[in-house]
Short mmCIF file of C-alpha atoms in Angstrom, two decimals:
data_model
loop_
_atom_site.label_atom_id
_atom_site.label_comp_id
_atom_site.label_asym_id
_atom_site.label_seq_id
_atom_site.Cartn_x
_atom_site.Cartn_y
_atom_site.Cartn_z
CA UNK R 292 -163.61 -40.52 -9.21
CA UNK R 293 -166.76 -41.82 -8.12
CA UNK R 294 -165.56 -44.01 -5.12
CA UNK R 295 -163.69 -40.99 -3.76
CA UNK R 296 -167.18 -39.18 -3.73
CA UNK R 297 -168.72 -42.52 -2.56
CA UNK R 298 -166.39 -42.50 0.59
CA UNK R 299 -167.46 -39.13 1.56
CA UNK R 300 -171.48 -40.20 1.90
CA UNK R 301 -172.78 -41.35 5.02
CA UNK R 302 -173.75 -44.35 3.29
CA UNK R 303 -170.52 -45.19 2.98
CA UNK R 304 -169.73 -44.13 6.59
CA UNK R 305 -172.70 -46.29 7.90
CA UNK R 306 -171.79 -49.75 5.37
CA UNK R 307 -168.01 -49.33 7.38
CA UNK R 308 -170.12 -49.15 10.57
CA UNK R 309 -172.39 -51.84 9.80
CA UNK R 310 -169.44 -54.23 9.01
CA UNK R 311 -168.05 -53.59 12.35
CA UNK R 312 -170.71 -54.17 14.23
CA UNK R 313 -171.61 -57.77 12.74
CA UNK R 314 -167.80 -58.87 12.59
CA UNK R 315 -167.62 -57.96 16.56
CA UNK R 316 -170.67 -59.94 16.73
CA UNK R 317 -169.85 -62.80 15.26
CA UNK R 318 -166.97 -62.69 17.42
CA UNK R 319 -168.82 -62.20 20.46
CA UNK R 320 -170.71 -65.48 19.78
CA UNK R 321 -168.25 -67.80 18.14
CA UNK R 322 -165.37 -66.85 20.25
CA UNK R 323 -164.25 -69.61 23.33
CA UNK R 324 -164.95 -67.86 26.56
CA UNK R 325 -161.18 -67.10 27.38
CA UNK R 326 -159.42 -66.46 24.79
CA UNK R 327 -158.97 -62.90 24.30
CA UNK R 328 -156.13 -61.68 26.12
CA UNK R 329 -157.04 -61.10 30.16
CA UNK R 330 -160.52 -62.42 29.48
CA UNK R 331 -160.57 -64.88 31.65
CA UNK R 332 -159.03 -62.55 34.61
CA UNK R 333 -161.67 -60.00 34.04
CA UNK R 334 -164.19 -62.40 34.21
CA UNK R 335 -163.32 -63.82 37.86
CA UNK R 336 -163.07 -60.27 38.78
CA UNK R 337 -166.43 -59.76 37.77
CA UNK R 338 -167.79 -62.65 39.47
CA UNK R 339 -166.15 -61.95 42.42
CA UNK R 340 -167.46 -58.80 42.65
CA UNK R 341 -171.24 -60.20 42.34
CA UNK R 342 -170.72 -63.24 44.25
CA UNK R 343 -168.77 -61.28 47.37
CA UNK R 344 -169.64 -57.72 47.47
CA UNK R 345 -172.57 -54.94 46.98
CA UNK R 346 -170.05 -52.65 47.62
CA UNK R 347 -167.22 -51.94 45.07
CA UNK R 348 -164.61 -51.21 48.16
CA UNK R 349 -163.10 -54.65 48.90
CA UNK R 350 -162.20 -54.83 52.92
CA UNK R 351 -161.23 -58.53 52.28
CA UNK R 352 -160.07 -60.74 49.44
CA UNK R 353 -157.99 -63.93 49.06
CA UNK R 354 -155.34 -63.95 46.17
CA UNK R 355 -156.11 -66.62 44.07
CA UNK R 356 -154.25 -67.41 40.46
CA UNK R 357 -156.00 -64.79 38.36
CA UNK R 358 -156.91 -61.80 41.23
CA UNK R 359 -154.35 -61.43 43.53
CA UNK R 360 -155.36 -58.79 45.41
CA UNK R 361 -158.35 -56.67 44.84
CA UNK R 362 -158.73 -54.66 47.90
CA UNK R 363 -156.39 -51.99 46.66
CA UNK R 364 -157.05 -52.63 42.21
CA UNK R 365 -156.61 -49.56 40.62
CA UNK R 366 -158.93 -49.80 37.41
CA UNK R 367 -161.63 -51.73 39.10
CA UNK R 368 -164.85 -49.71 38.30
CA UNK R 369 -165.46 -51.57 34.82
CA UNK R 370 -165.73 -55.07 36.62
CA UNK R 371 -167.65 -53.67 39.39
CA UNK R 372 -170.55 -52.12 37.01
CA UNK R 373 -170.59 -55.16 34.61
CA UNK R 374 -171.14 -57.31 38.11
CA UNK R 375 -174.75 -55.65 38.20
CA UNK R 376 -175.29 -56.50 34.84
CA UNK R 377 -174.11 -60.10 35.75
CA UNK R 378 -175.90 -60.46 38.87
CA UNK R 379 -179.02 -58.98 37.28
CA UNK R 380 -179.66 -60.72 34.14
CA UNK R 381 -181.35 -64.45 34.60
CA UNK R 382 -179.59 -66.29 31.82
CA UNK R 383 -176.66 -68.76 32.36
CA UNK R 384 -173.33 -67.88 32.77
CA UNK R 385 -172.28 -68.45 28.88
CA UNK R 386 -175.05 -65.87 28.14
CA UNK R 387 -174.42 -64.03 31.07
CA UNK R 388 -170.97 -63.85 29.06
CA UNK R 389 -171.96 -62.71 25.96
CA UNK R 390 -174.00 -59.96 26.76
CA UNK R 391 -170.84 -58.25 28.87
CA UNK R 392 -168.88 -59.06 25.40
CA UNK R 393 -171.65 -57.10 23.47
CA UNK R 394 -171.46 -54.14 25.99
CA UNK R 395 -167.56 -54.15 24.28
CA UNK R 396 -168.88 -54.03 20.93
CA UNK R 397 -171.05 -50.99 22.06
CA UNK R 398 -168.82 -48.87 23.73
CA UNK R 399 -166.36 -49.67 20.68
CA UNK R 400 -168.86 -48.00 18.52
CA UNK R 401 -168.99 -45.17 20.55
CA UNK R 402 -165.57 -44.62 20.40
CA UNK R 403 -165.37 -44.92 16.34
CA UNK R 404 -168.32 -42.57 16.63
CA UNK R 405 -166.48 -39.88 18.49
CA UNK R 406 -163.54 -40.56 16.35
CA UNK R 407 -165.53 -39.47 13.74
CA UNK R 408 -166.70 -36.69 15.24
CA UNK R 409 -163.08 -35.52 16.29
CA UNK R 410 -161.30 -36.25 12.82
CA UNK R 411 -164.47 -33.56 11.79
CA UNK R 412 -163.47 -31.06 14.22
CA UNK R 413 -159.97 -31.28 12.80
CA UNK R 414 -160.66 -30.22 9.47
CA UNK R 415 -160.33 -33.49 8.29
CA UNK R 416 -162.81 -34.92 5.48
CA UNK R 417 -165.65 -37.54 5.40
CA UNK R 418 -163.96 -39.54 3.14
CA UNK R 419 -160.79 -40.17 4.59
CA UNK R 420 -162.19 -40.48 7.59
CA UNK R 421 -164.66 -43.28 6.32
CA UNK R 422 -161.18 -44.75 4.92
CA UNK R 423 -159.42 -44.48 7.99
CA UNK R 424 -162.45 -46.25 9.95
CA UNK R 425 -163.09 -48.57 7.53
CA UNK R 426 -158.69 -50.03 8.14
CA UNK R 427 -158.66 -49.34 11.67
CA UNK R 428 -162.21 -51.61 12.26
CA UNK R 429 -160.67 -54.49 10.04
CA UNK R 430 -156.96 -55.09 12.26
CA UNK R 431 -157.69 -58.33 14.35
CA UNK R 432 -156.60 -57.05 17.75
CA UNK R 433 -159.02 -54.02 17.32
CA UNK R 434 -162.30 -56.72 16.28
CA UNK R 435 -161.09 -59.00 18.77
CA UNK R 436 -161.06 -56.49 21.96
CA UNK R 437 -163.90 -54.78 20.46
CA UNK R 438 -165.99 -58.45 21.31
CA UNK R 439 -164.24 -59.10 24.04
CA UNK R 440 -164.42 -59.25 28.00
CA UNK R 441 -162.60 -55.98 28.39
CA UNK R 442 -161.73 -52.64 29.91
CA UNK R 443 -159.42 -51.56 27.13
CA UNK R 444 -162.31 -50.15 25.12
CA UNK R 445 -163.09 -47.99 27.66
CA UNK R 446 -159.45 -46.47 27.35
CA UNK R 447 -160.03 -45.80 23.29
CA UNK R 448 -163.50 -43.98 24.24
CA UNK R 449 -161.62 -41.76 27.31
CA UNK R 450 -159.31 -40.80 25.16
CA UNK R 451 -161.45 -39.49 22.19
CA UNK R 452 -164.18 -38.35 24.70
CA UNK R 453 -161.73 -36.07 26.32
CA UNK R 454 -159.85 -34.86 23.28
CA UNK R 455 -163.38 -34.04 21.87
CA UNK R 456 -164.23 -32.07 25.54
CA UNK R 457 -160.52 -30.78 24.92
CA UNK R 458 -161.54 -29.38 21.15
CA UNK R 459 -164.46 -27.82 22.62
CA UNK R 460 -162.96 -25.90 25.29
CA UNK R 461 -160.15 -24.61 22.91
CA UNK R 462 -162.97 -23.60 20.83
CA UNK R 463 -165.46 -22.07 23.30
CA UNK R 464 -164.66 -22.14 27.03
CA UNK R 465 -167.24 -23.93 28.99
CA UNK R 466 -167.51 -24.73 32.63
CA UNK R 467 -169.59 -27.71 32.15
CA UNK R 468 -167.15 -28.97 29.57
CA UNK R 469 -164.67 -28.39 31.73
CA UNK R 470 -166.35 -30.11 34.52
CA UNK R 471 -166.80 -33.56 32.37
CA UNK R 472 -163.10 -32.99 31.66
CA UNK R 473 -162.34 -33.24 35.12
CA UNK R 474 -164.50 -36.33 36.07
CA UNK R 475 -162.75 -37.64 33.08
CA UNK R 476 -159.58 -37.02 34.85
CA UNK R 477 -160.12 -38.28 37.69
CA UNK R 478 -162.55 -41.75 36.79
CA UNK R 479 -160.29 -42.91 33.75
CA UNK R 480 -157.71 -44.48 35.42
CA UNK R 481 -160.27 -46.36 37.57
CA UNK R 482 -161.84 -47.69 34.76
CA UNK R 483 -158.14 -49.25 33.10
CA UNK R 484 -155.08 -47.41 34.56
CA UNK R 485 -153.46 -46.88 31.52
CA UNK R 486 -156.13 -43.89 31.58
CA UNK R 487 -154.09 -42.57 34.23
CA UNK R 488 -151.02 -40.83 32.65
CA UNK R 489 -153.86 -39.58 29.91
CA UNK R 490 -156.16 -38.35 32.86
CA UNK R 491 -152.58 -36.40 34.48
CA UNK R 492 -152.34 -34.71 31.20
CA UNK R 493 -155.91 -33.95 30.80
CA UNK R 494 -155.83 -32.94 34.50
CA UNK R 495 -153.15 -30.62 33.89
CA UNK R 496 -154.58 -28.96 30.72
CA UNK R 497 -158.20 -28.42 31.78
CA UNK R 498 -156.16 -26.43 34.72
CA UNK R 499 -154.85 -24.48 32.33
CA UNK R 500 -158.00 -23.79 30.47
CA UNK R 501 -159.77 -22.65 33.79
CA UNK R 502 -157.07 -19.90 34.95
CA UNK R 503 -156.48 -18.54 31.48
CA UNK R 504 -160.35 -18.40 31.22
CA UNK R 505 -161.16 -17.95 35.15
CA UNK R 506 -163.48 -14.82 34.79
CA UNK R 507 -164.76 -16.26 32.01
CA UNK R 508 -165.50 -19.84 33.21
CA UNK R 509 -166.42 -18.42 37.14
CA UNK R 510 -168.91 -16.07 35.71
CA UNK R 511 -171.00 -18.79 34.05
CA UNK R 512 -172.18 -19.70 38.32
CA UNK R 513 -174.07 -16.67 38.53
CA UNK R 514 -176.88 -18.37 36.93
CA UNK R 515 -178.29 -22.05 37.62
CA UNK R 516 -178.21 -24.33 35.06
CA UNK R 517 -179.16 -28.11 36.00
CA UNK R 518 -176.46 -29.49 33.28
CA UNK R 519 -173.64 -27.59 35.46
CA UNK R 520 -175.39 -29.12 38.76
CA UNK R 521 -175.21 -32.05 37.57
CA UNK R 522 -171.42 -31.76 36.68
CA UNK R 523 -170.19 -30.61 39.84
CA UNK R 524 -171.82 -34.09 41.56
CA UNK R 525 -170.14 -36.19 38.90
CA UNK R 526 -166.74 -34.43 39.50
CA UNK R 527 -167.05 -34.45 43.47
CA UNK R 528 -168.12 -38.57 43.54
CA UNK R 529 -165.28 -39.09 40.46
CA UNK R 530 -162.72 -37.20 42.96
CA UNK R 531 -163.64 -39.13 46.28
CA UNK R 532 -163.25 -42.56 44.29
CA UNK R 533 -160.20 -41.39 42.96
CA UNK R 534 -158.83 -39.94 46.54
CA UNK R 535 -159.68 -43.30 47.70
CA UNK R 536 -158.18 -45.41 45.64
CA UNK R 537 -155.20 -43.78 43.97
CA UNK R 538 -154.43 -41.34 47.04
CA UNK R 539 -154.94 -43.67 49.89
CA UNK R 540 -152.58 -46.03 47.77
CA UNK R 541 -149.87 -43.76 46.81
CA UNK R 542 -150.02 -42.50 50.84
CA UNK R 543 -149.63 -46.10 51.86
CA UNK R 544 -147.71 -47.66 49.64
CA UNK R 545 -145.95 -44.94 47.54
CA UNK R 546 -147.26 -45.77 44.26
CA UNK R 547 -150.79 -45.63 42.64
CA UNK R 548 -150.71 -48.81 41.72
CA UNK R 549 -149.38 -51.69 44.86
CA UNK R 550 -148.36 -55.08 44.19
CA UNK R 551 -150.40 -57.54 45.57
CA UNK R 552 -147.11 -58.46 48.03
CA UNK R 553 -147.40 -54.89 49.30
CA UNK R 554 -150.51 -55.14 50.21
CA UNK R 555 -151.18 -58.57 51.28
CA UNK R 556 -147.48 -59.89 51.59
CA UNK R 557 -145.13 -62.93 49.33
CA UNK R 558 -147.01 -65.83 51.15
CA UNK R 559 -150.73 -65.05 50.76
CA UNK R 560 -149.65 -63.93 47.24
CA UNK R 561 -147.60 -67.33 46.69
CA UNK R 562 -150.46 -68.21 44.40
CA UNK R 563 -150.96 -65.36 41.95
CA UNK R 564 -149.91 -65.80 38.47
CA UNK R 565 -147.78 -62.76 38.72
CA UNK R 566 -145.90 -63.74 41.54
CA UNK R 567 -145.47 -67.54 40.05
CA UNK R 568 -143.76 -66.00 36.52
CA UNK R 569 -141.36 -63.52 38.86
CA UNK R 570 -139.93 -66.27 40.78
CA UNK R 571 -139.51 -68.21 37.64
CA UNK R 572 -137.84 -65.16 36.29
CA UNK R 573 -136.08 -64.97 39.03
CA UNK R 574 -134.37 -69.03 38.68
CA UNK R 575 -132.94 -68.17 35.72
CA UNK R 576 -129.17 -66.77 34.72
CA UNK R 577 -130.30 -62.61 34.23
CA UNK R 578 -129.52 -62.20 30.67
CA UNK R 579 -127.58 -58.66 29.49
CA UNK R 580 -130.01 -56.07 28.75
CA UNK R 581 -130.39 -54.54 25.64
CA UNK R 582 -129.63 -50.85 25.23
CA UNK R 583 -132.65 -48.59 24.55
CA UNK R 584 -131.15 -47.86 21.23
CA UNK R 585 -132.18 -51.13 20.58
CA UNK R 586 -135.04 -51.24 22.69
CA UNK R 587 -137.37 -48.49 21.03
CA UNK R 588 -137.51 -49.72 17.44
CA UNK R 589 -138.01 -53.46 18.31
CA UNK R 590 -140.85 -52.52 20.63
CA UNK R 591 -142.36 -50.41 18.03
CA UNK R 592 -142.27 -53.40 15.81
CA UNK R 593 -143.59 -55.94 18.13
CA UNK R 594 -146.55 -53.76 19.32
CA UNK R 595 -147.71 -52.96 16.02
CA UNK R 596 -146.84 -56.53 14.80
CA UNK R 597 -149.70 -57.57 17.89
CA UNK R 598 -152.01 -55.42 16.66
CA UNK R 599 -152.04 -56.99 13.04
CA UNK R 600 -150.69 -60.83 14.39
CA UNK R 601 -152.31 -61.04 17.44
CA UNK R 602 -150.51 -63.52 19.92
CA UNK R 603 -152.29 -64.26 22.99
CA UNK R 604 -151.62 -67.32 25.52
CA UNK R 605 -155.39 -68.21 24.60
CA UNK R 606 -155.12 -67.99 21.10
CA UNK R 607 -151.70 -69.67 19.36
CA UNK R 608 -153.41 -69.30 15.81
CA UNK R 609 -151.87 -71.38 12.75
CA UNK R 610 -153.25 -69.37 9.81
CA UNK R 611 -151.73 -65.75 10.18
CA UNK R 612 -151.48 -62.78 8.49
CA UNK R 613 -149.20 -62.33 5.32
CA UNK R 614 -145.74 -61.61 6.58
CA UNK R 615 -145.75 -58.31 4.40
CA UNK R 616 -148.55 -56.48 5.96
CA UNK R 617 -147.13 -55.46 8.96
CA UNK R 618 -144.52 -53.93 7.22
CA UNK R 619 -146.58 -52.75 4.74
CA UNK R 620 -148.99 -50.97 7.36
CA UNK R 621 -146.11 -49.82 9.81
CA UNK R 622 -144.62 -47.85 6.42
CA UNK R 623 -147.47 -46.44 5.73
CA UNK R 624 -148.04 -44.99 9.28
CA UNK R 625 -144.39 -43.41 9.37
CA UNK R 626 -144.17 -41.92 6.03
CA UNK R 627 -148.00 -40.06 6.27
CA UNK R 628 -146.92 -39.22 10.13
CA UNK R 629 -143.44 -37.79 8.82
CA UNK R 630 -144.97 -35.98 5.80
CA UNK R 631 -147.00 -34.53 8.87
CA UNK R 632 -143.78 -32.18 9.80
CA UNK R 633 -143.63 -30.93 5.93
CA UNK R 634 -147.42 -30.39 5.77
CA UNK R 635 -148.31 -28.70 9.41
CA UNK R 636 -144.91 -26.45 9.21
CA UNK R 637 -146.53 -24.43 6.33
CA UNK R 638 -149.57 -23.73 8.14
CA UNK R 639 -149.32 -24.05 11.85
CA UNK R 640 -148.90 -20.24 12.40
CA UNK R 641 -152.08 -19.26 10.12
CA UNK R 642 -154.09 -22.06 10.22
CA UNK R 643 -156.24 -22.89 13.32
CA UNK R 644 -157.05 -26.51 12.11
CA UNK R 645 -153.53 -27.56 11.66
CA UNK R 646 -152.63 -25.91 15.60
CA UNK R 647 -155.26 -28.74 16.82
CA UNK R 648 -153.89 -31.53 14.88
CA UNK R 649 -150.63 -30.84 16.24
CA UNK R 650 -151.91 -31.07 19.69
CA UNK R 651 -154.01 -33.79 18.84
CA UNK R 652 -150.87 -35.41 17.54
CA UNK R 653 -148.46 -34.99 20.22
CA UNK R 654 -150.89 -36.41 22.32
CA UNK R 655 -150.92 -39.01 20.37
CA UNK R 656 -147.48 -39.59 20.33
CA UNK R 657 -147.13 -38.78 24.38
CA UNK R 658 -149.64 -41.84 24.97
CA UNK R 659 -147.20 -44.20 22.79
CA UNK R 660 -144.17 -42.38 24.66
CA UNK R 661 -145.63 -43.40 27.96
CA UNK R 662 -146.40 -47.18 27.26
CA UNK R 663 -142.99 -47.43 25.72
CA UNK R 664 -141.23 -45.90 28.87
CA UNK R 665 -143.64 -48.46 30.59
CA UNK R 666 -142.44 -51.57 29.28
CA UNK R 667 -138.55 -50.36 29.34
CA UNK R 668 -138.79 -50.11 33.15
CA UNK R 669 -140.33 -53.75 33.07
CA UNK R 670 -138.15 -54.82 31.08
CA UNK R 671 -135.08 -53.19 33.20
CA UNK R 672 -136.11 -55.33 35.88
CA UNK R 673 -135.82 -58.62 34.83
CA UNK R 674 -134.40 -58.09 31.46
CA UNK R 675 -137.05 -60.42 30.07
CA UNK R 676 -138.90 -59.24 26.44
CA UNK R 677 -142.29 -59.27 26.22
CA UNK R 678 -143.48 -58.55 29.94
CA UNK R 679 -146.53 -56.44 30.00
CA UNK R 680 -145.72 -55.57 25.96
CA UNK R 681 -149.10 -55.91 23.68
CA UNK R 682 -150.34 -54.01 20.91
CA UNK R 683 -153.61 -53.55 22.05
CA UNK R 684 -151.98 -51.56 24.86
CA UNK R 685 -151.11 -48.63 22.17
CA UNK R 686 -154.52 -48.99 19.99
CA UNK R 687 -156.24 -45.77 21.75
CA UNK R 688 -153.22 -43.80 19.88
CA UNK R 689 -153.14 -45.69 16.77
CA UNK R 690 -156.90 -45.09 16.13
CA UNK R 691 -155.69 -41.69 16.03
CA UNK R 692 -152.68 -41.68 14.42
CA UNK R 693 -153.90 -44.29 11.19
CA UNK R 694 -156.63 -41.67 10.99
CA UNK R 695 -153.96 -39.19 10.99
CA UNK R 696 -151.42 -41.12 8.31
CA UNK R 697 -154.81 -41.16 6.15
CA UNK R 698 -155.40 -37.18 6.15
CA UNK R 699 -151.52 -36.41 5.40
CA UNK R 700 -151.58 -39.45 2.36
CA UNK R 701 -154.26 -37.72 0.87
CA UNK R 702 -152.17 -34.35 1.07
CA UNK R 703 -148.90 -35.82 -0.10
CA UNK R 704 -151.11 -37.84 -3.11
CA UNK R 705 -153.69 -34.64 -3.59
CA UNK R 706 -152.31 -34.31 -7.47
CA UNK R 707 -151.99 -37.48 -8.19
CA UNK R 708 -156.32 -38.74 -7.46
CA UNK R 709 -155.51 -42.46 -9.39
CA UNK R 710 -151.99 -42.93 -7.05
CA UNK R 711 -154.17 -42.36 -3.87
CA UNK R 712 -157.05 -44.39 -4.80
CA UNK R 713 -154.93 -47.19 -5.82
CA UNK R 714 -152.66 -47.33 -2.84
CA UNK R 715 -156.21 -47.06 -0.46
CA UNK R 716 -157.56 -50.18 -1.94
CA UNK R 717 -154.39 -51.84 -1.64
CA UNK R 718 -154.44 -50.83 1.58
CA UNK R 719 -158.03 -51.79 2.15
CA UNK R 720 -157.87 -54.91 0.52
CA UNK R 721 -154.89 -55.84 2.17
CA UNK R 722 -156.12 -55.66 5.77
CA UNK R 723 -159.62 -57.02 5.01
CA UNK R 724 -158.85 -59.60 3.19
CA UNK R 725 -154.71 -60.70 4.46
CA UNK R 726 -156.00 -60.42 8.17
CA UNK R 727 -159.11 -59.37 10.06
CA UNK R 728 -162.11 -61.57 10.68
CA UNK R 729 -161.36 -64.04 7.65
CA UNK R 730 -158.39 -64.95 8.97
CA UNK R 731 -159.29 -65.20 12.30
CA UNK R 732 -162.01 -67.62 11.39
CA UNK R 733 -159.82 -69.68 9.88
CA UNK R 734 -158.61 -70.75 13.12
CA UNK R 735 -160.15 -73.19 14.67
CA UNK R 736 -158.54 -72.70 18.13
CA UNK R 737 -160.52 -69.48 18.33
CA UNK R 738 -164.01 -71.35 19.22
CA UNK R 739 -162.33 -74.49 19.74
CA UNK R 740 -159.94 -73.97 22.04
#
């Protein structure tokens, strides 16, 4: 059919990208400073940073509601590089604003780019691809982080960018690739932490690469090459940041990532906004936890529901999605992700593309795994829902994993062409035109207030 072969141009791949990029913009202009979810916080970070310091090591800071303390942030190299941008540009604050927002909307497109580029490398075609990109681009929480004030984009790029340096090593063994890989590793989680358990496990597999391939990888010194050079700084200045921040913490503190009572005690940190909703949690009668058999499936539910319905103390939107489209979508997902252990069983052994997608895939998977384990221990705490639980939290694995649910449809569907067309632009149809931008624009709280 003619809209299958349409799907497979770049034409087709550039009208999906093209639609992105002026939805995010139109959110980047029309949206009230604020309310995306931690806006606001990563905007006083910011302007602390280019109002206090030249240097992005804090010696001093006063918790206030939003910060708390900053001297010992983990992820604090995205608000630290957007403070030059703030400090440099003469415009006024509001447009000082939106031009950090439209740095989101770039580094968005780069990471749809390299998704693109990855779903290639794993033998999976243009046209579902262009499908895939065209859904994922379309669910609200991806446009609205994607225009946003925000280091979570950053996460969805790391992720890609290293599974892509990841491919390539598999492929061909490179030490420069391997050296990226590394600053990877060790920068990620200082750009959002929840880079960090992806940067362990990228950590732990480039170390792999490098002793299986030592001779190999060692042998490719003998000669200069400027790109190498060059990779050996970035991985030495990515490793001191890291040493400094994540291993001074963990030495003093015993965990990467210190409270902001640890490190500047319960009284100076009275005032943080974190510290005000614990001892609230702490007034109240401590409810009976839930078992974790009931735990995992209503957290799966909620953070995809976020992703499609996104609830954000900024943003209490009236007009929402239609109540069957998260259902809809979440089916979807978990029958092409099941029909992946039919489909991959018959060809793992033989077939080198279908060994990467299962890597690709329990990677996948292990970043969901992680942010579920996460919130459980939050929640184990003070046995109140909801703490720290967002779907835009899990979006660096659902980009995969839609794009993923799209391949194995179009395997499970592959002799009946009218089925899978039909249930694509239901599909399509559905999210563009039951969620995404329309029906976030018919809100009025969302440039309102």
């Amino acid at each position: 059919m003619w809209l299958r072969t349409f799907a497979g141009t770049i034409w087709a791949r550039r009208l999906v990208l093209i639609l992105f990029i002026v939805q995010a913009m139109t959110l980047v202009f029309i949206t009230r400073i604020g309310t995306p979810p931690d806006e606001t916080n990563h905007i006083k970070f910011i302007e602390y940073y280019a109002n206090h310091s030249l240097s992005p090591f804090l010696t001093h800071q006063t918790p206030t509601y939003n910060l708390g303390d900053k001297t010992r942030e983990v992820d604090y190299v995205y608000h630290y590089t957007m403070s030059f941008v703030y400090r440099g540009l003469p415009l006024s604050v509001h447009g000082k604003y939106l031009v950090i927002r439209t740095f989101s909307v770039l580094f968005a497109l780069l990471a749809f780019l390299a998704l693109a580029k990855l779903f290639r490398k794993l033998g999976i075609s243009e046209g579902v691809t262009t499908v895939s990109l065209l859904i994922l681009t379309n669910l609200p929480m991806v446009l609205m982080m994607s225009s946003a004030i925000n280091n979570d984009v950053f996460v969805w790029l790391g992720m890609v960018g290293g599974l892509l340096l990841l491919m390539r090593l598999w492929e061909r063994p490179a030490l420069v690739d391997l050296l990226w890989l590394a600053s990877l590793a060790f920068i990620g989680g200082l750009v959002k932490r929840d880079l960090l358990p992806i940067g362990l496990l990228f950590g732990v597999l480039g170390l792999v690469i490098f002793f299986r391939h030592f001779r190999l990888l060692t042998g490719q010194l003998k000669r200069f090459d400027w790109r190498v050079a060059l990779a050996i700084v970035a991985v030495l200045v990515c490793a001191g940041l890291f040493i400094e921040r994540v291993g001074v913490n963990v030495a003093r503190y015993g965990t990467p990532t210190p409270s902001c009572n640890q490190v500047q005690g319960a009284a100076a940190c009275s005032v943080f906004w974190g510290n005000i909703r614990e001892a609230h949690l702490n007034s109240r009668p401590m409810p009976a936890a839930m078992p974790i058999i009931e735990f995992v499936p209503r957290w799966i539910w909620s953070s995809v529901s976020n992703i499609v319905d996104i609830q954000t103390q900024g943003w209490r939107h009236v007009v929402k999605p239609a109540r069957w489209l998260t259902p809809l979508l979440l089916v979807v997902l978990l029958v092409g992700l099941l029909y992946a252990l039919v489909y991959e069983r018959k060809r793992f052994r033989d077939d080198t593309f279908s060994r990467y997608r299962v890597c690709v895939l329990l990677i996948a998977l292990y970043y969901v795994g992680v942010q579920m384990v996460v919130n459980y221990s939050t929640y184990r705490k003070q046995h109140a829902w909801g703490l720290a639980l967002n779907g835009r939290y899990i979006i660096p694995s659902i980009l995969l994993l839609g794009g993923f649910a799209s391949f194995y449809w179009s395997r499970l569907l592959q002799r009946y062409p009218r089925t899978l067309v039909v249930l694509t632009v239901v599909i399509i149809l559905s999210t563009v035109f039951g969620s995404g931008l329309l029906m976030m624009l018919n809100n009025y709280q969302l440039h309102n207030g």
